[in-house]
Short mmCIF file of C-alpha atoms and ligand atoms in Angstrom, two decimals:
data_model
loop_
_atom_site.label_atom_id
_atom_site.label_comp_id
_atom_site.label_asym_id
_atom_site.label_seq_id
_atom_site.Cartn_x
_atom_site.Cartn_y
_atom_site.Cartn_z
CA MET K 249 16.23 -28.86 6.07
CA THR K 250 12.67 -28.65 5.84
CA ASP K 251 10.21 -30.39 4.32
CA GLN K 252 10.42 -28.84 0.13
CA THR K 253 6.68 -29.98 -1.21
CA PRO K 254 5.46 -26.84 -2.42
CA ALA K 255 2.69 -25.55 -0.71
CA PRO K 256 -0.74 -24.24 -2.40
CA TYR K 257 0.23 -20.71 -3.16
CA SER K 258 -2.67 -18.67 -4.72
CA GLY K 259 -2.46 -15.22 -4.67
CA PRO K 260 -1.04 -13.48 -6.78
CA THR K 261 2.73 -12.85 -9.23
CA ARG K 262 4.46 -10.70 -7.60
CA MET K 263 8.07 -9.78 -8.67
CA LEU K 264 10.63 -8.39 -5.28
CA SER K 265 14.04 -7.55 -5.71
CA GLY K 266 17.36 -4.96 -4.21
CA VAL K 267 20.47 -3.33 -4.81
CA GLN K 268 22.76 -2.52 -2.16
CA PRO K 269 23.83 1.17 -1.81
CA SER K 270 27.07 0.21 -0.80
CA GLY K 271 29.76 1.49 -3.13
CA ALA K 272 29.14 2.31 -7.15
CA LEU K 273 27.31 0.24 -9.65
CA HIS K 274 28.57 -2.59 -12.15
CA LEU K 275 28.22 -4.01 -14.45
CA GLY K 276 27.96 -7.87 -12.31
CA ASN K 277 24.91 -5.89 -10.88
CA TYR K 278 23.35 -4.90 -14.20
CA LEU K 279 23.54 -7.57 -15.83
CA GLY K 280 23.31 -9.81 -13.09
CA ALA K 281 19.68 -8.11 -12.02
CA ILE K 282 18.76 -4.65 -13.00
CA VAL K 283 18.44 -5.55 -17.05
CA LYS K 284 16.32 -8.45 -15.46
CA PHE K 285 14.22 -6.41 -13.57
CA VAL K 286 13.65 -4.07 -16.48
CA LYS K 287 12.50 -7.24 -18.93
CA LEU K 288 10.18 -9.04 -15.43
CA GLN K 289 8.45 -5.51 -14.68
CA GLU K 290 6.15 -5.75 -18.39
CA GLU K 291 5.13 -9.00 -16.90
CA MET K 292 4.31 -8.33 -13.24
CA PRO K 293 3.67 -5.78 -10.25
CA CYS K 294 7.32 -5.11 -9.25
CA PHE K 295 8.70 -4.34 -5.35
CA LEU K 296 12.08 -2.71 -6.07
CA PHE K 297 14.26 -1.95 -3.12
CA VAL K 298 17.33 -0.31 -2.14
CA ALA K 299 18.87 -2.45 0.05
CA ASP K 300 19.94 0.34 2.64
CA LEU K 301 19.33 -1.80 5.80
CA HIS K 302 21.14 -4.76 4.46
CA ALA K 303 24.17 -2.00 3.52
CA ILE K 304 24.74 -1.24 7.29
CA THR K 305 25.23 -4.89 8.51
CA VAL K 306 28.33 -3.26 7.33
CA TRP K 307 29.90 0.17 8.29
CA GLN K 308 28.24 2.20 5.87
CA ASP K 309 29.59 5.75 6.27
CA PRO K 310 26.22 8.20 7.62
CA ALA K 311 27.36 10.95 4.62
CA GLU K 312 27.06 8.91 2.01
CA LEU K 313 24.04 6.65 2.92
CA ALA K 314 21.52 8.73 1.61
CA LYS K 315 23.79 10.11 -2.14
CA GLN K 316 24.23 6.16 -1.83
CA THR K 317 20.44 5.06 -1.58
CA ARG K 318 19.78 8.34 -4.34
CA GLU K 319 22.19 6.82 -6.78
CA ILE K 320 20.56 3.32 -6.94
CA ALA K 321 17.31 4.71 -7.67
CA ALA K 322 18.76 7.14 -10.23
CA ALA K 323 20.62 3.61 -11.83
CA TYR K 324 16.45 1.85 -12.32
CA LEU K 325 15.56 4.88 -13.55
CA ALA K 326 18.19 5.57 -16.15
CA SER K 327 17.80 1.70 -17.26
CA GLY K 328 14.44 1.83 -18.36
CA LEU K 329 12.42 0.76 -15.12
CA ASP K 330 9.11 2.36 -14.58
CA PRO K 331 8.34 3.89 -11.49
CA LYS K 332 4.51 3.51 -12.59
CA LYS K 333 5.25 -0.49 -13.31
CA ALA K 334 7.93 -1.28 -10.31
CA ALA K 335 7.27 0.51 -7.02
CA ILE K 336 10.98 1.50 -5.87
CA PHE K 337 11.84 2.93 -2.52
CA PRO K 338 14.65 2.40 0.14
CA GLN K 339 13.72 -0.53 2.70
CA SER K 340 14.56 1.02 6.07
CA ALA K 341 11.42 3.87 4.58
CA VAL K 342 9.13 0.47 5.26
CA ARG K 343 8.77 -0.37 8.62
CA ALA K 344 7.20 -3.80 8.18
CA HIS K 345 11.05 -5.44 7.15
CA ALA K 346 12.69 -5.54 9.76
CA GLU K 347 9.43 -6.41 11.56
CA LEU K 348 8.53 -9.07 10.04
CA ALA K 349 12.56 -10.29 10.09
CA TRP K 350 12.22 -10.40 13.19
CA ILE K 351 9.28 -12.98 13.30
CA LEU K 352 11.11 -15.25 10.94
CA ASN K 353 14.04 -14.48 12.85
CA CYS K 354 12.24 -16.62 15.58
CA VAL K 355 11.97 -19.19 12.51
CA ALA K 356 14.58 -19.75 10.77
CA ARG K 357 17.04 -22.34 12.70
CA LEU K 358 20.83 -21.86 13.27
CA GLY K 359 22.19 -24.48 11.79
CA TRP K 360 20.36 -23.06 8.49
CA LEU K 361 22.16 -19.69 8.87
CA ASP K 362 26.02 -21.74 9.51
CA ARG K 363 25.71 -22.75 5.89
CA MET K 364 25.58 -19.46 4.23
CA THR K 365 28.45 -19.52 2.53
CA GLN K 366 28.39 -15.46 1.97
CA PHE K 367 28.58 -15.26 5.55
CA LYS K 368 31.71 -17.37 5.35
CA GLU K 369 33.07 -14.86 2.64
CA LYS K 370 32.31 -11.40 4.08
CA SER K 371 33.15 -11.93 7.71
CA GLY K 372 36.74 -13.76 6.41
CA LYS K 373 39.03 -14.13 9.80
CA HIS K 374 37.53 -12.92 11.84
CA LYS K 375 33.85 -13.48 12.60
CA GLU K 376 33.41 -12.92 15.89
CA ARG K 377 33.98 -8.85 14.73
CA ALA K 378 31.52 -9.30 12.25
CA SER K 379 28.16 -8.08 13.03
CA VAL K 380 25.41 -9.54 14.42
CA GLY K 381 23.22 -8.09 11.14
CA LEU K 382 25.78 -9.42 8.71
CA TYR K 383 25.10 -13.09 10.18
CA THR K 384 21.39 -12.60 10.18
CA TYR K 385 21.64 -11.01 7.13
CA PRO K 386 19.68 -14.02 5.04
CA VAL K 387 16.38 -13.45 7.13
CA LEU K 388 15.79 -10.08 6.68
CA GLN K 389 15.97 -11.13 2.61
CA ALA K 390 13.23 -13.96 3.63
CA ALA K 391 11.71 -10.95 4.93
CA ASP K 392 12.04 -8.89 2.30
CA ILE K 393 10.48 -11.36 -0.04
CA LEU K 394 8.08 -12.36 2.31
CA ALA K 395 6.31 -9.53 3.16
CA TYR K 396 5.48 -8.94 -0.70
CA LYS K 397 4.33 -12.58 -1.29
CA ALA K 398 6.26 -12.02 -3.96
CA THR K 399 6.95 -15.18 -6.06
CA HIS K 400 9.39 -14.16 -8.42
CA VAL K 401 12.89 -13.15 -6.92
CA PRO K 402 15.59 -12.05 -10.04
CA VAL K 403 18.97 -12.17 -8.46
CA GLY K 404 22.81 -12.95 -9.51
CA GLU K 405 24.48 -17.00 -9.05
CA ASP K 406 25.83 -15.61 -5.83
CA GLN K 407 22.05 -14.85 -4.06
CA LYS K 408 20.81 -18.73 -4.70
CA GLN K 409 21.41 -20.05 -1.50
CA HIS K 410 19.74 -17.26 0.18
CA LEU K 411 16.94 -17.92 -1.63
CA GLU K 412 16.60 -21.26 -1.03
CA LEU K 413 16.91 -20.15 2.59
CA THR K 414 13.82 -18.15 1.97
CA ARG K 415 11.67 -20.98 0.61
CA ASP K 416 12.46 -23.41 3.78
CA ILE K 417 11.51 -20.51 6.36
CA ALA K 418 8.67 -20.01 4.87
CA ALA K 419 8.40 -23.60 4.59
CA LYS K 420 8.89 -23.82 7.90
CA PHE K 421 6.24 -20.19 9.60
CA ASN K 422 3.54 -22.33 6.71
CA ASN K 423 3.75 -25.52 8.87
CA ASP K 424 4.57 -24.65 12.23
CA PHE K 425 1.57 -22.14 12.27
CA GLY K 426 -1.08 -24.27 10.67
CA ALA K 427 -1.45 -22.06 8.04
CA GLN K 428 -0.56 -24.28 4.40
CA GLY K 429 -0.51 -21.54 1.80
CA PHE K 430 0.24 -18.14 3.28
CA PHE K 431 3.45 -17.60 2.10
CA PRO K 432 4.46 -19.03 -1.12
CA LEU K 433 8.11 -20.38 -2.11
CA PRO K 434 9.35 -17.71 -3.96
CA GLU K 435 11.55 -19.07 -6.33
CA PRO K 436 14.71 -17.33 -7.88
CA LEU K 437 14.91 -16.69 -11.10
CA ILE K 438 19.11 -16.88 -11.77
CA GLN K 439 19.52 -18.66 -15.31
CA GLY K 440 20.58 -16.07 -18.39
CA PRO K 441 23.33 -14.44 -19.75
CA GLY K 442 25.13 -12.30 -16.95
CA ALA K 443 24.00 -14.09 -14.09
CA ARG K 444 27.57 -14.61 -12.56
CA VAL K 445 30.22 -11.44 -13.64
CA MET K 446 33.85 -12.15 -12.63
CA SER K 447 36.39 -9.55 -11.85
CA LEU K 448 38.46 -8.62 -14.59
CA ARG K 449 41.68 -9.23 -12.08
CA ASP K 450 40.61 -12.58 -11.35
CA GLY K 451 38.17 -14.82 -13.25
CA THR K 452 37.28 -17.03 -9.73
CA ALA K 453 35.56 -14.25 -7.72
CA LYS K 454 32.90 -12.24 -8.55
CA MET K 455 32.53 -8.80 -9.83
CA SER K 456 31.89 -6.84 -6.50
CA LYS K 457 31.39 -3.29 -5.28
CA SER K 458 33.23 -4.09 -2.18
CA ASP K 459 36.62 -5.15 -4.03
CA PRO K 460 39.16 -2.86 -2.92
CA SER K 461 40.58 -2.67 -6.88
CA ASP K 462 37.97 -0.70 -9.58
CA GLN K 463 40.04 -2.24 -12.09
CA SER K 464 38.21 -6.09 -10.72
CA ARG K 465 35.22 -3.77 -12.25
CA ILE K 466 33.54 -1.50 -14.32
CA ASN K 467 31.53 0.87 -12.88
CA LEU K 468 27.61 2.48 -14.34
CA LEU K 469 29.14 6.00 -14.28
CA ASP K 470 32.78 4.62 -15.99
CA ASP K 471 33.27 6.96 -18.88
CA ALA K 472 34.03 5.26 -22.04
CA ASP K 473 38.17 5.87 -21.85
CA THR K 474 37.95 4.16 -18.16
CA ILE K 475 35.83 0.83 -19.64
CA LEU K 476 38.41 1.53 -22.14
CA GLN K 477 41.33 0.99 -20.50
CA LYS K 478 39.23 -1.46 -17.89
CA VAL K 479 38.52 -3.99 -20.63
CA LYS K 480 41.94 -3.62 -22.14
CA ARG K 481 44.27 -4.15 -18.91
CA ALA K 482 41.25 -6.93 -17.85
CA ARG K 483 43.71 -10.13 -16.86
CA THR K 484 43.31 -13.28 -20.01
CA ASP K 485 45.69 -16.30 -20.90
CA PRO K 486 48.23 -15.18 -23.37
CA GLU K 487 46.03 -18.15 -25.84
CA PRO K 488 43.72 -16.43 -28.47
CA LEU K 489 39.89 -17.10 -28.29
CA PRO K 490 39.33 -20.81 -28.98
CA GLU K 491 36.93 -21.74 -32.70
CA THR K 492 34.62 -23.82 -29.71
CA VAL K 493 32.42 -22.55 -26.79
CA GLU K 494 34.13 -25.86 -24.57
CA GLY K 495 37.45 -24.80 -25.81
CA LEU K 496 36.90 -21.18 -22.75
CA THR K 497 36.51 -24.72 -20.20
CA GLY K 498 39.48 -24.55 -17.21
CA ARG K 499 39.51 -20.35 -19.28
CA ALA K 500 38.01 -18.24 -16.70
CA GLU K 501 39.33 -15.14 -17.40
CA ALA K 502 38.54 -15.74 -21.42
CA ASP K 503 34.82 -17.55 -20.20
CA ASN K 504 34.50 -14.34 -18.28
CA LEU K 505 35.19 -11.44 -21.23
CA VAL K 506 33.13 -13.91 -23.92
CA GLY K 507 30.30 -14.26 -21.25
CA ILE K 508 30.00 -10.34 -20.92
CA TYR K 509 30.29 -9.66 -24.41
CA ALA K 510 26.98 -12.62 -25.55
CA ALA K 511 24.72 -10.95 -22.72
CA LEU K 512 25.19 -7.08 -23.47
CA ALA K 513 24.43 -7.87 -27.71
CA GLY K 514 22.44 -10.13 -26.93
CA ILE K 515 23.57 -13.69 -28.48
CA THR K 516 25.56 -16.20 -27.42
CA LYS K 517 28.44 -17.80 -26.39
CA ALA K 518 28.87 -19.77 -29.67
CA GLU K 519 27.70 -16.87 -31.57
CA VAL K 520 30.74 -14.49 -30.04
CA ILE K 521 33.78 -17.35 -30.32
CA ALA K 522 32.36 -17.44 -34.22
CA GLN K 523 32.91 -13.83 -34.66
CA PHE K 524 35.94 -13.68 -32.61
CA GLY K 525 37.62 -17.30 -32.63
CA GLY K 526 40.56 -17.93 -33.28
CA GLN K 527 41.34 -13.89 -32.99
CA GLY K 528 43.46 -12.85 -30.42
CA PHE K 529 42.91 -10.21 -27.27
CA GLY K 530 44.33 -7.55 -28.61
CA SER K 531 41.30 -7.37 -31.52
CA PHE K 532 39.15 -9.30 -29.11
CA LYS K 533 39.40 -6.82 -26.10
CA PRO K 534 38.46 -3.06 -28.24
CA ALA K 535 35.58 -4.85 -29.39
CA LEU K 536 34.17 -5.33 -25.88
CA GLY K 537 35.27 -2.63 -24.73
CA GLU K 538 33.40 -0.33 -27.23
CA LEU K 539 30.06 -2.14 -26.68
CA VAL K 540 30.31 -1.52 -22.59
CA ALA K 541 31.23 2.15 -23.13
CA GLU K 542 28.10 2.17 -26.14
CA ARG K 543 25.63 0.06 -23.74
CA PHE K 544 26.50 2.68 -20.22
CA ALA K 545 27.26 5.85 -22.08
CA PRO K 546 23.12 7.34 -22.44
CA VAL K 547 22.68 4.88 -18.49
CA ALA K 548 25.43 7.24 -17.06
CA SER K 549 24.39 10.32 -18.72
CA GLU K 550 20.74 9.91 -16.88
CA MET K 551 22.04 8.84 -13.63
CA ARG K 552 23.76 11.91 -13.63
CA ARG K 553 20.97 13.94 -14.87
CA LEU K 554 18.23 12.25 -11.51
CA MET K 555 21.40 12.51 -9.43
CA GLY K 556 21.59 16.41 -10.08
CA ASP K 557 17.76 16.77 -8.98
CA PRO K 558 17.13 14.26 -5.65
CA ALA K 559 13.60 16.35 -5.88
CA GLU K 560 12.37 14.20 -8.64
CA VAL K 561 14.03 10.74 -6.58
CA ASP K 562 12.59 11.56 -3.63
CA ARG K 563 9.60 11.85 -5.28
CA VAL K 564 10.00 8.72 -6.60
CA LEU K 565 11.02 6.56 -4.02
CA LYS K 566 8.21 8.33 -1.79
CA ASP K 567 5.61 7.59 -3.33
CA GLY K 568 7.19 3.43 -3.89
CA ALA K 569 7.26 4.13 -0.07
CA GLU K 570 3.44 4.29 0.47
CA ARG K 571 2.43 1.66 -2.26
CA ALA K 572 5.04 -0.88 -1.32
CA ALA K 573 3.89 -0.26 2.83
CA ALA K 574 0.59 -0.57 1.64
CA VAL K 575 1.07 -4.17 0.80
CA ALA K 576 3.65 -5.35 3.04
CA GLU K 577 1.53 -4.17 6.17
CA LYS K 578 -1.08 -6.22 5.13
CA THR K 579 0.42 -8.91 5.28
CA LEU K 580 2.70 -7.79 8.82
CA ALA K 581 -0.64 -7.93 10.31
CA GLU K 582 -1.84 -11.04 8.78
CA THR K 583 1.90 -12.90 9.94
CA LYS K 584 1.59 -11.55 13.64
CA GLU K 585 -2.09 -12.73 13.69
CA LEU K 586 -0.80 -16.62 12.76
CA VAL K 587 1.57 -15.98 15.58
CA GLY K 588 -0.87 -15.09 18.20
CA PHE K 589 -0.31 -11.33 18.80
CA TRP K 590 -2.24 -9.55 21.25
CA PRO K 591 -4.34 -7.56 18.27
CA GLY K 592 -5.16 -4.86 19.78
CA ARG K 593 -2.84 -2.28 17.50
CA GLY K 594 -1.67 -2.84 14.05
N1 LIG C 1258 29.40 -10.33 -9.99
C1 LIG C 1258 28.06 -10.12 -10.47
N2 LIG C 1258 27.22 -11.08 -11.39
C2 LIG C 1258 26.31 -11.33 -11.32
N3 LIG C 1258 25.09 -10.88 -10.49
C3 LIG C 1258 25.65 -10.19 -9.56
N4 LIG C 1258 25.38 -9.49 -8.17
C4 LIG C 1258 26.14 -8.84 -8.06
N5 LIG C 1258 27.28 -8.90 -7.79
C5 LIG C 1258 27.24 -10.01 -9.42
C6 LIG C 1258 23.87 -9.10 -8.22
O1 LIG C 1258 23.13 -7.79 -8.04
C7 LIG C 1258 22.54 -7.57 -7.03
C8 LIG C 1258 22.82 -6.92 -5.54
O2 LIG C 1258 23.83 -6.87 -5.41
P1 LIG C 1258 24.26 -6.37 -3.78
O3 LIG C 1258 24.02 -5.16 -4.10
O4 LIG C 1258 22.49 -6.88 -3.72
O5 LIG C 1258 25.01 -7.21 -3.58
P2 LIG C 1258 25.96 -7.64 -4.13
O6 LIG C 1258 25.80 -9.91 -4.43
O7 LIG C 1258 26.74 -8.54 -2.72
O8 LIG C 1258 26.88 -7.64 -3.97
P3 LIG C 1258 28.47 -6.83 -4.47
O9 LIG C 1258 28.18 -5.64 -5.58
O10 LIG C 1258 29.68 -7.65 -4.23
O11 LIG C 1258 28.03 -5.83 -3.38
P4 LIG C 1258 29.53 -6.28 -2.34
O12 LIG C 1258 30.93 -5.96 -2.89
O13 LIG C 1258 28.55 -4.27 -1.46
O14 LIG C 1258 28.54 -7.53 -0.74
C9 LIG C 1258 22.26 -9.29 -6.83
O15 LIG C 1258 21.20 -9.53 -7.33
C10 LIG C 1258 23.10 -9.64 -7.16
O16 LIG C 1258 23.13 -11.23 -7.06
#
């Protein structure tokens, strides 16, 4: 890997992140990403995209993709993102992402990509059948971030390695082209409650849109009864909750449920244990189910309203794409100049 000495980047602070329109949004996406975006929009300019270019690295039904893109935008808005503060847009609507990704593909090293664990997980046993896009996905992610010279990137724990790769690509580009400080080395914002929400069926696997079992996750659009049932059926061990937070060690499922409660209630795991320690899951699970259902009800209802009014969502996406393109095109033009491309066009 390249030298990690921080480059003297002196540009403005900006946040960028995205969610793929690859299925129903779940509690992990909500706590690990969206809740953090809502907080950060008060602190710095935000660029929030719907990652449709990333989504097609695995098969997406063309009849569903635009609908799912609007659904993610509706989830952003319903969760409290303000389109005046944050530019909300489909990734594919800003061409600079794909064009910059090509240039960065020529900067990134094969050995770096070979180490990416998400590719190994997602391609499974038959990696020769995976799309080339799935392999180069982290480079597109670097382009997403660097096109906006984003300094802060809130993501779940699963994206940590990709963020480190972005820093390596940025540092190598700055170095190779004698442009120290051109790209920032973005900071991952990973810590905090909900950074890694696990499957309800397996406390060692992350909650994921692509898990074939719908019982493994709580979807943003699940109704209260479904949420209560899913929490009730969540896999746990037979012991009651421990009396201390240390007692959660080695109890992945219990730890996950306590973590979810803490993140939603805005308290620490120790405070959850102070309240429920020693009690069985028979009393803790209904309390957790109620908490999730209460939090999701207004979000789901506003999402449904917005999904019934695609024109309103499309106005937000179009406006966001124009504002995003203005920033990304400028970075792309500067990058092309540094690379030495013929300056005649764009
Ligand atoms: N289980 C999770 N806990 C905390 N954060 C999570 N994120 C995803 N799962 C969890 C965060 O949500 C953001 C958007 O994720 P994504 O849609 O870009 O893709 P992903 O990380 O691959 O999410 P999924 O749900 O697992 O989708 P599939 O199954 O399609 O791959 C990111 O910030 C991610 O960290």
